[in-house]
Coordinates of C-alpha atoms and ligand atoms in Angstrom, one line a residue:
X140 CA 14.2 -7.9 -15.9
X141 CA 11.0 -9.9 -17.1
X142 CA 8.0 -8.3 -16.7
X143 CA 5.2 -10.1 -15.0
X144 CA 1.5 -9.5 -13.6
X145 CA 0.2 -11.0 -10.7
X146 CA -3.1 -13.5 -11.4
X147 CA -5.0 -15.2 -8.8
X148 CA -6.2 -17.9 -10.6
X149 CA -9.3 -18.3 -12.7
X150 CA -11.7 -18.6 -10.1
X151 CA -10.8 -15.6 -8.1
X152 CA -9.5 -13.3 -10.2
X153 CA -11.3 -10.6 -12.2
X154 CA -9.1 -10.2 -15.4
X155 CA -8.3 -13.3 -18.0
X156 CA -5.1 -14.6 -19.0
X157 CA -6.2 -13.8 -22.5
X158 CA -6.5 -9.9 -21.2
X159 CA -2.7 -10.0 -19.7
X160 CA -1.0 -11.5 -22.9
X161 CA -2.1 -8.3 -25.0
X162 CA 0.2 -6.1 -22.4
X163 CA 2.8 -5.1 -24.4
X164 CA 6.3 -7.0 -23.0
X165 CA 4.4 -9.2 -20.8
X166 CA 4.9 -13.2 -21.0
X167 CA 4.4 -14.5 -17.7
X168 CA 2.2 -14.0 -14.7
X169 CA 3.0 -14.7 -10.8
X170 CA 0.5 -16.6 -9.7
X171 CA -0.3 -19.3 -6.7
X172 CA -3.0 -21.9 -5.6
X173 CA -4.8 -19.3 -3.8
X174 CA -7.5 -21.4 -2.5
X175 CA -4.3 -23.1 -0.2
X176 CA -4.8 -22.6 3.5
X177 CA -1.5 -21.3 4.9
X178 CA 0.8 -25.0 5.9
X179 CA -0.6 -27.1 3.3
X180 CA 0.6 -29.1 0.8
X181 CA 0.6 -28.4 -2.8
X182 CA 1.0 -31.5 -4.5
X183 CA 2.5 -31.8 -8.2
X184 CA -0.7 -32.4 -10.0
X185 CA -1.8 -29.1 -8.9
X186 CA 0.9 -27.2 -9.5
X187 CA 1.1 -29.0 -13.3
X188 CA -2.4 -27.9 -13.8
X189 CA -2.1 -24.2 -12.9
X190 CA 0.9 -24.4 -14.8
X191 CA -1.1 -26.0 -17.7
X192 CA -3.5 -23.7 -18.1
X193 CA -1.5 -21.0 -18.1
X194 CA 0.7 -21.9 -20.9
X195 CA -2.5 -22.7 -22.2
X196 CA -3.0 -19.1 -22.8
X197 CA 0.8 -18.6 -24.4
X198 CA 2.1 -17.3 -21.0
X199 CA 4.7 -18.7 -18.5
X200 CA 5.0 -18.8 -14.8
X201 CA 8.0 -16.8 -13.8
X202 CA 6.9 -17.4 -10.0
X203 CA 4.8 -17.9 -7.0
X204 CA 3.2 -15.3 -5.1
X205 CA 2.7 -16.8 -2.4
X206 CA 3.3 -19.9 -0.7
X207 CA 2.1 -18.8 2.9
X208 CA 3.6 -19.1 5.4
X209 CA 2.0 -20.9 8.5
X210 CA 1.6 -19.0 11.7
X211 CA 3.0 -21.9 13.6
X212 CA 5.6 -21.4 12.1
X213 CA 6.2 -17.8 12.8
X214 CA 5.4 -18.4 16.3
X215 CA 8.1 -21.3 16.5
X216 CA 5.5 -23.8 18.5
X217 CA 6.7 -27.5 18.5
X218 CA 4.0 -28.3 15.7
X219 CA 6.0 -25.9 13.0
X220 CA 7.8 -28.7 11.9
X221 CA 5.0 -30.4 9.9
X222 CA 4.3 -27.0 8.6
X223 CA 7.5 -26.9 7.6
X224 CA 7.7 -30.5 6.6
X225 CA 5.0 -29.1 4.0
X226 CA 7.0 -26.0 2.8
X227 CA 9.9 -28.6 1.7
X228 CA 7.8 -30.8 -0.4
X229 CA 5.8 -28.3 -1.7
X230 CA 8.8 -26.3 -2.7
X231 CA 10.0 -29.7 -4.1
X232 CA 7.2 -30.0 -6.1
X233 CA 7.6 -26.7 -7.4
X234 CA 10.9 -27.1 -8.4
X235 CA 10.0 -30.4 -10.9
X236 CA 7.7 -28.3 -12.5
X237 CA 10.4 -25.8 -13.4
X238 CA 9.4 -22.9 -10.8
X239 CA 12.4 -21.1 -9.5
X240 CA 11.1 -18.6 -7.6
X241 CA 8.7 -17.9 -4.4
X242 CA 7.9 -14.7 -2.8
X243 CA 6.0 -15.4 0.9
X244 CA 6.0 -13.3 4.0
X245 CA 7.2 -13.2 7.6
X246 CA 4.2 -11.0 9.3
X247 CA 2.3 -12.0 12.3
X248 CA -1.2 -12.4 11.7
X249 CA -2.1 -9.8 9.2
X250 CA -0.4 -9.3 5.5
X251 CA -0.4 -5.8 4.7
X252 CA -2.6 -3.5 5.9
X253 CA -4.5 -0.1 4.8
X254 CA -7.4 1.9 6.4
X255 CA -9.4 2.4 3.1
X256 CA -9.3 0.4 0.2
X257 CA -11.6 3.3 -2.1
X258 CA -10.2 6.3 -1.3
X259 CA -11.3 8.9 -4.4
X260 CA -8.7 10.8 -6.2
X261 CA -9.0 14.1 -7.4
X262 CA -9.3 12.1 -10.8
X263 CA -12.0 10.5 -9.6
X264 CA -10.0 7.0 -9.5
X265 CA -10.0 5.1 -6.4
X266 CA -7.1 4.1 -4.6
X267 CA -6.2 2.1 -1.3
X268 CA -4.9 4.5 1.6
X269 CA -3.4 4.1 5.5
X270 CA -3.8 6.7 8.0
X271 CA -2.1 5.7 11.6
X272 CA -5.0 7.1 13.0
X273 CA -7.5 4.9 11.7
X274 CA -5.5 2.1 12.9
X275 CA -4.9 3.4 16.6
X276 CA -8.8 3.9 16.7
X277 CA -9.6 0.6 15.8
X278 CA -9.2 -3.5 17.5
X279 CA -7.8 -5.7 15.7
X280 CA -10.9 -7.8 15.2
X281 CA -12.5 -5.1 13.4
X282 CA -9.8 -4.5 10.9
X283 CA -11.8 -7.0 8.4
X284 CA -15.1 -5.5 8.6
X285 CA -14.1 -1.6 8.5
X286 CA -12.5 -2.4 5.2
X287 CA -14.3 -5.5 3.8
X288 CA -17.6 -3.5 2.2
X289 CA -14.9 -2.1 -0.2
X290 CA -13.6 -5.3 -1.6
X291 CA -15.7 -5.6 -4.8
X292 CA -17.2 -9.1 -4.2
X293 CA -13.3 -10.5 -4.2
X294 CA -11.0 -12.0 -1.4
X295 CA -8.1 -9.8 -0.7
X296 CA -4.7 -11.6 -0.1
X297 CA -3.8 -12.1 3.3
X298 CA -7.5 -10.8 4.5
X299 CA -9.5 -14.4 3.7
X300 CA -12.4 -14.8 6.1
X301 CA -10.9 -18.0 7.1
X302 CA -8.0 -16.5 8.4
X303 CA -9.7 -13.4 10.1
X304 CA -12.2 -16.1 11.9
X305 CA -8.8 -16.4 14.4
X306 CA -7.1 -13.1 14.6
X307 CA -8.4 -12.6 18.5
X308 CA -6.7 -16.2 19.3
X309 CA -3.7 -15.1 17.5
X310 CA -3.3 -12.1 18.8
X311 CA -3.1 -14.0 22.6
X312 CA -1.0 -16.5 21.0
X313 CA 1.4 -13.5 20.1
X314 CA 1.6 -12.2 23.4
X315 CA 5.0 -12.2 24.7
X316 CA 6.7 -12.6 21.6
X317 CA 9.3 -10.3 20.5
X318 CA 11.3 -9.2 17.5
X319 CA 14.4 -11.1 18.6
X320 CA 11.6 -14.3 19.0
X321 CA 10.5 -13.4 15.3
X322 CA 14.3 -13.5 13.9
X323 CA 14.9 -16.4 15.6
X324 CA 12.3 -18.5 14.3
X325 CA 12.9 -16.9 10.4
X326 CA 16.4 -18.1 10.7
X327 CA 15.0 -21.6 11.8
X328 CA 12.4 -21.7 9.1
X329 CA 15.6 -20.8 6.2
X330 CA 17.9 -22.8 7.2
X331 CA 15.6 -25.8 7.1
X332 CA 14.3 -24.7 3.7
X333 CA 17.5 -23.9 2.2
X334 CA 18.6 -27.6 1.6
X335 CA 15.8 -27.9 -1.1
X336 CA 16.0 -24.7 -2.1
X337 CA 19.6 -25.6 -3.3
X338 CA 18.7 -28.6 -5.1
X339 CA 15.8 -27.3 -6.9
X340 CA 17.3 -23.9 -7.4
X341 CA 14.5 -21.9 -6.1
X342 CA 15.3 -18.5 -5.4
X343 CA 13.1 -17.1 -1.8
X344 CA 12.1 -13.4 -2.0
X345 CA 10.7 -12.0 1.3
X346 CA 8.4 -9.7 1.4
X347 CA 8.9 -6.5 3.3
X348 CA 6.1 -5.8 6.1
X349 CA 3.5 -3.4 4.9
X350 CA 3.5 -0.9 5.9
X351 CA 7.2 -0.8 7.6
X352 CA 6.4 -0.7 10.9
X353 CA 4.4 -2.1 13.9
X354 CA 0.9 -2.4 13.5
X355 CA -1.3 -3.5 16.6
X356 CA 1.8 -4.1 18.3
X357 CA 2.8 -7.1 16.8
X358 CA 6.6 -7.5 16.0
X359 CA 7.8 -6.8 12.4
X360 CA 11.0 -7.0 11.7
X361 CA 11.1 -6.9 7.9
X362 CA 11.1 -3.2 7.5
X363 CA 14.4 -1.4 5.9
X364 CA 18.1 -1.8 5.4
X365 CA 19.8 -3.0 8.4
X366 CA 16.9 -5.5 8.6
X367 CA 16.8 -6.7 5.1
X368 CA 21.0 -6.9 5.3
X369 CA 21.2 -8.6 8.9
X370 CA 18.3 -10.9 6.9
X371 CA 21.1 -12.0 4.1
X372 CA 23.9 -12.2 6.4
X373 CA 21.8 -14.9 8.8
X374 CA 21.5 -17.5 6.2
X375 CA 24.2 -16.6 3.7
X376 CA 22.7 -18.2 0.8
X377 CA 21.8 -16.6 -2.1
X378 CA 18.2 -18.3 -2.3
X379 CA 17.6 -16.3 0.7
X380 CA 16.7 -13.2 -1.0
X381 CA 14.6 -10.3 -1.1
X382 CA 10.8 -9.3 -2.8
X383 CA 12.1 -5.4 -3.5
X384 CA 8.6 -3.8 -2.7
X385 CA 8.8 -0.2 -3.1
X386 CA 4.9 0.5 -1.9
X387 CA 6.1 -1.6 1.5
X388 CA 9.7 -0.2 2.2
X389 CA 8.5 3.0 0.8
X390 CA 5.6 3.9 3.5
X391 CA 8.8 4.5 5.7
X392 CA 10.1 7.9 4.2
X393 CA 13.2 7.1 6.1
X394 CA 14.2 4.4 3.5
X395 CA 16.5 5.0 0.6
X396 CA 14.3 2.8 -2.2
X397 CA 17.4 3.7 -4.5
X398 CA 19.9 2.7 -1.8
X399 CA 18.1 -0.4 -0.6
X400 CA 18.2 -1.4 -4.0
X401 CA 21.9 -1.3 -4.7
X402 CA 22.9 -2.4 -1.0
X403 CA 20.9 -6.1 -1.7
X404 CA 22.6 -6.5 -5.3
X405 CA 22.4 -10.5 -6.1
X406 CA 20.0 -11.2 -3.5
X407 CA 17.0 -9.2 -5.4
X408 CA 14.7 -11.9 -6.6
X409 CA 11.5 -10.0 -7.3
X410 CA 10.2 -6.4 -7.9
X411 CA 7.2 -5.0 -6.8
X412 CA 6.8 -0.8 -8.1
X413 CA 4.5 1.2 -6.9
X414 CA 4.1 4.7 -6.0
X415 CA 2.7 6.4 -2.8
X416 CA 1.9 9.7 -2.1
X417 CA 2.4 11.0 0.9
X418 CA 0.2 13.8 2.9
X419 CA 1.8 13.3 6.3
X420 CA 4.5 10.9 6.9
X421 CA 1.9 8.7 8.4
X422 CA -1.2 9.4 6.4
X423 CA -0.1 7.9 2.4
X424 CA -2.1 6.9 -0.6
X425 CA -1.5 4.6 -3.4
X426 CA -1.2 7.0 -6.3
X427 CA -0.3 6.0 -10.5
X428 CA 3.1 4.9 -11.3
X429 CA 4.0 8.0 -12.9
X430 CA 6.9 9.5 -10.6
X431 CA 4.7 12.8 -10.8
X432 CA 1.4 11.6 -9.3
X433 CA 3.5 10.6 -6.1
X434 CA 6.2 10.9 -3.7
X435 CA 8.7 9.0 -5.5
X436 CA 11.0 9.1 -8.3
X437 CA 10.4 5.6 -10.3
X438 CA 13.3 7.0 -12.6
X439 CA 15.7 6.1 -9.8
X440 CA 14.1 3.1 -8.6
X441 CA 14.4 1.5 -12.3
X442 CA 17.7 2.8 -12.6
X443 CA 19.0 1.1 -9.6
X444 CA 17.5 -2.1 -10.3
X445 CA 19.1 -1.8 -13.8
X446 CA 22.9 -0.8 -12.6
X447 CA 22.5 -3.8 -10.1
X448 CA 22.0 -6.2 -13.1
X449 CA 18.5 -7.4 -11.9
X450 CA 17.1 -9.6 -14.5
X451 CA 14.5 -11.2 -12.1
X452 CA 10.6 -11.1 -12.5
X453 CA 9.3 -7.3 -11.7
X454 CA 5.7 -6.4 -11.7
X455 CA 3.7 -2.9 -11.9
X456 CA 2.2 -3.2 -8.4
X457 CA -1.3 -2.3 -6.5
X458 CA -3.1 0.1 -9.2
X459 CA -6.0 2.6 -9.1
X460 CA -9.4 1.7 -9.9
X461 CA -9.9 3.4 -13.3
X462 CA -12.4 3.3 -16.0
X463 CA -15.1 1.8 -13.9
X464 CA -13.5 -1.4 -13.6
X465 CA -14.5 -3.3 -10.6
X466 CA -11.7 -5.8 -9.4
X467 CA -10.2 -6.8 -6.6
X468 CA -8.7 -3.4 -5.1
X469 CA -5.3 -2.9 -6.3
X470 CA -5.1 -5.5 -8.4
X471 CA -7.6 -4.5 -11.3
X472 CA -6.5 -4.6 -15.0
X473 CA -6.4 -1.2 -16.7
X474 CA -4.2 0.7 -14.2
X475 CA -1.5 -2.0 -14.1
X476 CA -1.1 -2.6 -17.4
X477 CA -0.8 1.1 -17.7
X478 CA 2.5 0.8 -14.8
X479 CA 3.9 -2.3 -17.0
X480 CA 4.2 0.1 -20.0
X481 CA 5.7 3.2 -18.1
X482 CA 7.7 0.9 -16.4
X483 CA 8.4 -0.9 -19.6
X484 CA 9.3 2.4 -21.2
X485 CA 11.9 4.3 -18.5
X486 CA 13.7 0.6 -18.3
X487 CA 14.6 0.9 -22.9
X488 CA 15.6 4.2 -22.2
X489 CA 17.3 3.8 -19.4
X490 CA 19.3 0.6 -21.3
X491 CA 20.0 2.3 -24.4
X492 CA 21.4 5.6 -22.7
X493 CA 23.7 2.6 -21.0
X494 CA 25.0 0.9 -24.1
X495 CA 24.8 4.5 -25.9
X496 CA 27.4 5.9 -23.8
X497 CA 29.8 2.5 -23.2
X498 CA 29.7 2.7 -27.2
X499 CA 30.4 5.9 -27.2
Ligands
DNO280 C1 -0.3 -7.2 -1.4 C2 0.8 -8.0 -1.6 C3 1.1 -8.9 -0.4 C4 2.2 -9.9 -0.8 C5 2.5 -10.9 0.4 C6 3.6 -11.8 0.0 O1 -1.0 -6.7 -2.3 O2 1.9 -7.3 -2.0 O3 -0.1 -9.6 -0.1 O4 1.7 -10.7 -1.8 O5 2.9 -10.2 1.5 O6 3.6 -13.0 0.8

């Protein structure tokens, strides 16, 4: 595995590339043109600039998160193909600049979703938190403003004003469409993508739906094993893969992580860790990496990803806001870094008890 943080770009994100290159064991970021409405093109010039700069700063690029998808798209209307016409070349463009991997999503209207984004700890650190009843007592439309006060100045992926302008026109436009509608119009979107995926090499890693289940009652389909597997089977390809996020699968205590894991072996292409704690299957925070400060064992996680041979970029996910750091929530620097060197740490000693005992 190559370890990775996410960066948004210097003029949106909070910590430096000059503050990720001291993180012990990490070399490259996963990054993205984040000012890029979903559909539109990224032409190479951009992508050779981001690129640029970044190795500017003695760090690589081991991959895009994400190149959005457009809703037209996930709607299947007739106008999809130019938004799809876009994906191709942009992915093209990508792939002469040497980027081999894209994680991007397959969720109507919102990206994931959470009630609070400051929950307090009894630590004192904040953290960002669901409960299923906040979310059945609100409309949709007021998703953005019950949250947005805690967003620290920053735009939140998948939460940009610009998108949220429209939710009450996507939500009629969403009306009548149904899970089957939603696989259909995946399977479209792959197969067409899969031609230059081939050529360029570039490995596609889904995201799962967060959290794992429907929200507003909009179709997800995204949400555990049978899903992620009838997923591969559909387009057989192996740049059809998978972004294993343990914070999204995970908010569905009904899903193996470790089993998930070793039933997608190949078709792995990115790892997000994160730990949740649960107090009712319904009600979950975001806690610290450390298998002890939530509901699940990263020891396992880690170790599955390491028996299936995943040497694919992985990246602490969504931390705590520690310290008094004021970032973007979840995505702030101290908390992070601290899950890039726990995770760091159980994946030596869980290689060296590997070659240990086949020495042995
Ligand atoms: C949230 C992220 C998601 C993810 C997208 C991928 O923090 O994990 O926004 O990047 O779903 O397209």
């Amino acid at each position: 595995m190559q370890m990775t943080l996410r960066w948004y770009g210097s003029k949106y994100d909070t910590v430096t590339l000059e503050q990720i290159r001291q993180i012990p064991g990490v070399h490259n970021v996963i990054t993205t043109l984040y000012g890029k409405q979903a559909g539109e093109l990224w032409t190479q010039e951009e992508i050779h600039a981001l690129k640029q700069e970044v190795e500017a700063a003695g760090l690589g690029i081991a991959g895009i998160e994400s190149v959005n998808v457009h809703e037209d798209i996930k709607l299947g209307l007739p106008s999809r193909d130019q938004y799809i016409d876009n994906y191709i070349k942009t992915l093209e463009n990508l792939g002469k600049e040497d980027i081999h991997m894209v994680c991007y999503n397959f969720m109507p209207v919102f990206d994931w979703t959470r009630t609070e984004l400051a929950r307090k700890r009894p630590d004192g650190s904040t953290v960002l938190a669901y409960t299923q009843e906040a979310v059945d007592a609100l409309v949709p439309e007021e998703m953005f403003s019950s949250i947005s006060g805690d967003m620290n100045g920053t735009v939140m992926p998948g939460w940009e004003p610009e998108r949220l302008a429209h939710v009450k026109e996507l939500f009629e436009k969403y009306k009548g469409v149904t899970e089957e509608d939603l696989w259909t119009n995946l399977k479209y979107f792959l197969e067409r993508i899969m031609p230059v995926c081939n050529q360029y090499d570039i490995k596609m890693a889904i995201h799962p739906d967060d959290p794992a289940w429907s929200v507003f009652g909009l179709p997800r389909i995204i949400t555990c094993k049978e899903n992620l597997l009838r997923m591969m089977d559909m387009v057989d390809d192996v740049h059809n893969g998978v972004t294993l996020c343990t914070g999204s699968l995970g908010t569905n205590l009904e899903n193996d992580l470790p089993d998930i894991i070793r039933s997608l072996k190949g078709r792995i292409h990115f790892a997000h860790v994160r730990n949740l704690k649960f107090h009712s299957p319904t009600n979950f925070e975001e806690a610290a990496h450390l298998s002890s400060d939530g509901s699940f064992d990263m020891y396992e996680i880690v170790k599955a990803l390491y028996d299936i041979g995943f040497d694919g970029p992985i990246r602490p996910d969504h931390g705590r806001m520690i310290w008094g750091e004021k970032a973007m929530p979840g995505y702030g620097l101290y908390d992070r870094a601290l899950g890039a060197t726990y995770i760091n740490g159980l994946w030596e000693a869980i290689e060296k008890n590997d070659l240990r005992s086949r020495n042995k």
